[in-house]
Amino acid sequence: MTGFTRIKAIKKWGMEMQKDQATTSGGHIVGSSADQLVIRRRMTAVEKRVIVASSMGTVLELYEFFLVGALSTEIARHFFSGVNPSTGFILALLSFAAGFVMRPFGGMVFGRFGDLIGRKRTFLATILIMGVATFTMGLLPGFETIGVASPILFVAMRMLQGLAIGGEFGGAFIYVAEHGPKRDCGFRVSWVVATGAGGLLLSLLVVLPLRYFMGESAFSDWGWRLPFLFSVVILLFSLWIRLKLDESPEFLRIKAEGKMSKSPISETLGQWDNLKLVLIAIFGVMMCAATIFYNGQLYTMFFLSKTLKVDAATTNLLVISATILTAPLYLVSGLMSDRVGRKKVLIAGCLLGALFTMPLFKALTHYANPALERAEREAPIVVSADPKECAFQFDPTGTAKFTSSCDIVTSSLAKAGLNYRSQTLAPGDVARIQIGADVIEGYRASDSDAAAKAVKFGASLAATAAKHGYGRAANKDEINMPMVLLTLMALISFGAIVFTAGVTMLVEMFPTRIRYTAISIPYHIGSAVFGGFLPAISFAIVAATGNIYSGLWYPIGAAALSMLIIIFFAKETKDAA
């Protein structure tokens, strides 16, 4: 290309950018020339406002998510302290539904509205519902004031949040993608994903100073409500900036052309061409993205604190630091997906997750608790049990009961983060644990003196494990903090790579007329089923096999299977017409 042509391209750049939104068809640029790619264009002021407005939903959702985790002790004391076991079981299931079941349902409800009445109005409704529900949590009376109505109202607010989030995330990605040219869609969408670290950071900046300056007593009594009430600031800012925005240009175009869908859900799930894309999105894109993301963000925290016995404050500091430091990788993933394609970046992220998750978790053990490594070499643990008594302990709500001696013994070891190998006992014999030369007898929950045996068993296990170097808290002087941080950053980076490329591909997979609905369904089903169940599935695998690393085969297998599905069935969307 000649110098004159380059100068001409530069002079026409502003006019071409103004024409970008008017020259799209089905979300793809028409008549894009090589000259337009000579210079990386800067985002317009409108596009920046769209990104900020869309990102606020992510910030608010993750702000609330981390609040519930950080304030779980206060929440349990105020809302669930007086609930009887039967009612508690029901409420636990409902709370679980709020986090997982309601999101796919919300995706269908608000996805349909987004395709029928527009992105902007739906977008306003989801952030309003989510914000009001979070704010209301800070006002709810406790159990001592209104009795069982208190936990019921709390669960209801959680369900409202889940419903709204189901429509918020898909809408955020779509709104950003439809407000600009296709050639940098991945980079613009990546900003929405990257703001998740902002929600985490904001929750810490609110909770930690309040807890410090108010003191534990006042904070536990009433100060814990203030972070929930503070969410109204995020809500009002979100509403203000969203009200200043216009409807998506692509939605306005199909509305003007009379090409809107009359039944987005039926068209998405009832037509094979679209349903096939939904299945590819669930088992290809989201299965990998959700498991790798949750493995890096959530299971690492569980592994460090429960298995490696790193204290909670250090664990939180390490995971939070790694999350913030890796946030720019979401932007890098978006840029790369704009350069080489969504499919290649997604495959690369799945491959990295499948290949390096296991060695990196073993590295965590080596750098965070080397004493545990020594104990495993010097005094291996053996469980002897009747295999018929050993169940697969899948317990996503934390309310299931496993009463056989094998289940009691293996779950105790799994919760303690201890490796073991199995030996077979004769049918009917009570399971037992051997550590070195010491033997600890198990018990059955049906025994008449089960309560006394449980106390004796727990004390014996703790004492014997400690005698042989197990079960002790990680020695802070032995923790290699820089290497643990780098290991966590590597694990979290895999999620950053796949998530940005994955959601950008989802946006581009479906036609504009059903896009809101078609994205929301696989996104939230994938997140809920594959990501949400990850801790429970991984723990069940560990308890069944006796290997603290065996639970990792779930995200590894999911990543490998997704990669194959993407390779053979998913089409590149970056340059699709």
Short mmCIF file of C-alpha atoms in Angstrom, two decimals, residues 64 68 79 94-95 97-99 102 128-141 149-165 228:
data_model
loop_
_atom_site.label_atom_id
_atom_site.label_comp_id
_atom_site.label_asym_id
_atom_site.label_seq_id
_atom_site.Cartn_x
_atom_site.Cartn_y
_atom_site.Cartn_z
CA GLU A 64 -22.82 -9.07 46.19
CA VAL A 68 -22.30 -13.10 50.94
CA PHE A 79 -31.11 -15.23 59.53
CA LEU A 94 -33.92 -22.80 48.04
CA SER A 95 -30.73 -20.82 48.59
CA ALA A 97 -31.70 -22.68 43.69
CA ALA A 98 -31.21 -18.92 43.99
CA GLY A 99 -27.60 -19.23 42.96
CA MET A 102 -32.79 -19.19 38.91
CA LEU A 128 -32.79 -2.45 39.09
CA ILE A 129 -34.03 -5.83 40.37
CA MET A 130 -30.53 -6.96 41.28
CA GLY A 131 -29.70 -3.72 43.07
CA VAL A 132 -32.96 -3.52 45.02
CA ALA A 133 -32.62 -7.16 46.14
CA THR A 134 -29.06 -6.57 47.36
CA PHE A 135 -30.03 -3.34 49.16
CA THR A 136 -33.03 -5.05 50.78
CA MET A 137 -30.76 -7.72 52.30
CA GLY A 138 -29.28 -5.01 54.47
CA LEU A 139 -32.72 -4.06 55.79
CA LEU A 140 -34.22 -7.48 56.52
CA PRO A 141 -35.08 -8.15 60.18
CA ALA A 149 -40.00 -15.25 57.81
CA SER A 150 -36.48 -13.84 58.08
CA PRO A 151 -34.60 -16.67 56.31
CA ILE A 152 -37.47 -17.05 53.84
CA LEU A 153 -37.20 -13.37 52.86
CA PHE A 154 -33.42 -13.66 52.62
CA VAL A 155 -33.71 -16.64 50.25
CA ALA A 156 -36.35 -14.74 48.26
CA MET A 157 -33.92 -11.87 47.75
CA ARG A 158 -31.25 -14.33 46.64
CA MET A 159 -33.69 -15.81 44.13
CA LEU A 160 -34.52 -12.35 42.78
CA GLN A 161 -30.81 -11.70 42.37
CA GLY A 162 -30.37 -14.99 40.52
CA LEU A 163 -33.30 -14.17 38.25
CA ALA A 164 -31.91 -10.73 37.39
CA ILE A 165 -28.35 -11.97 36.91
CA PHE A 228 -25.35 -4.29 51.46
#
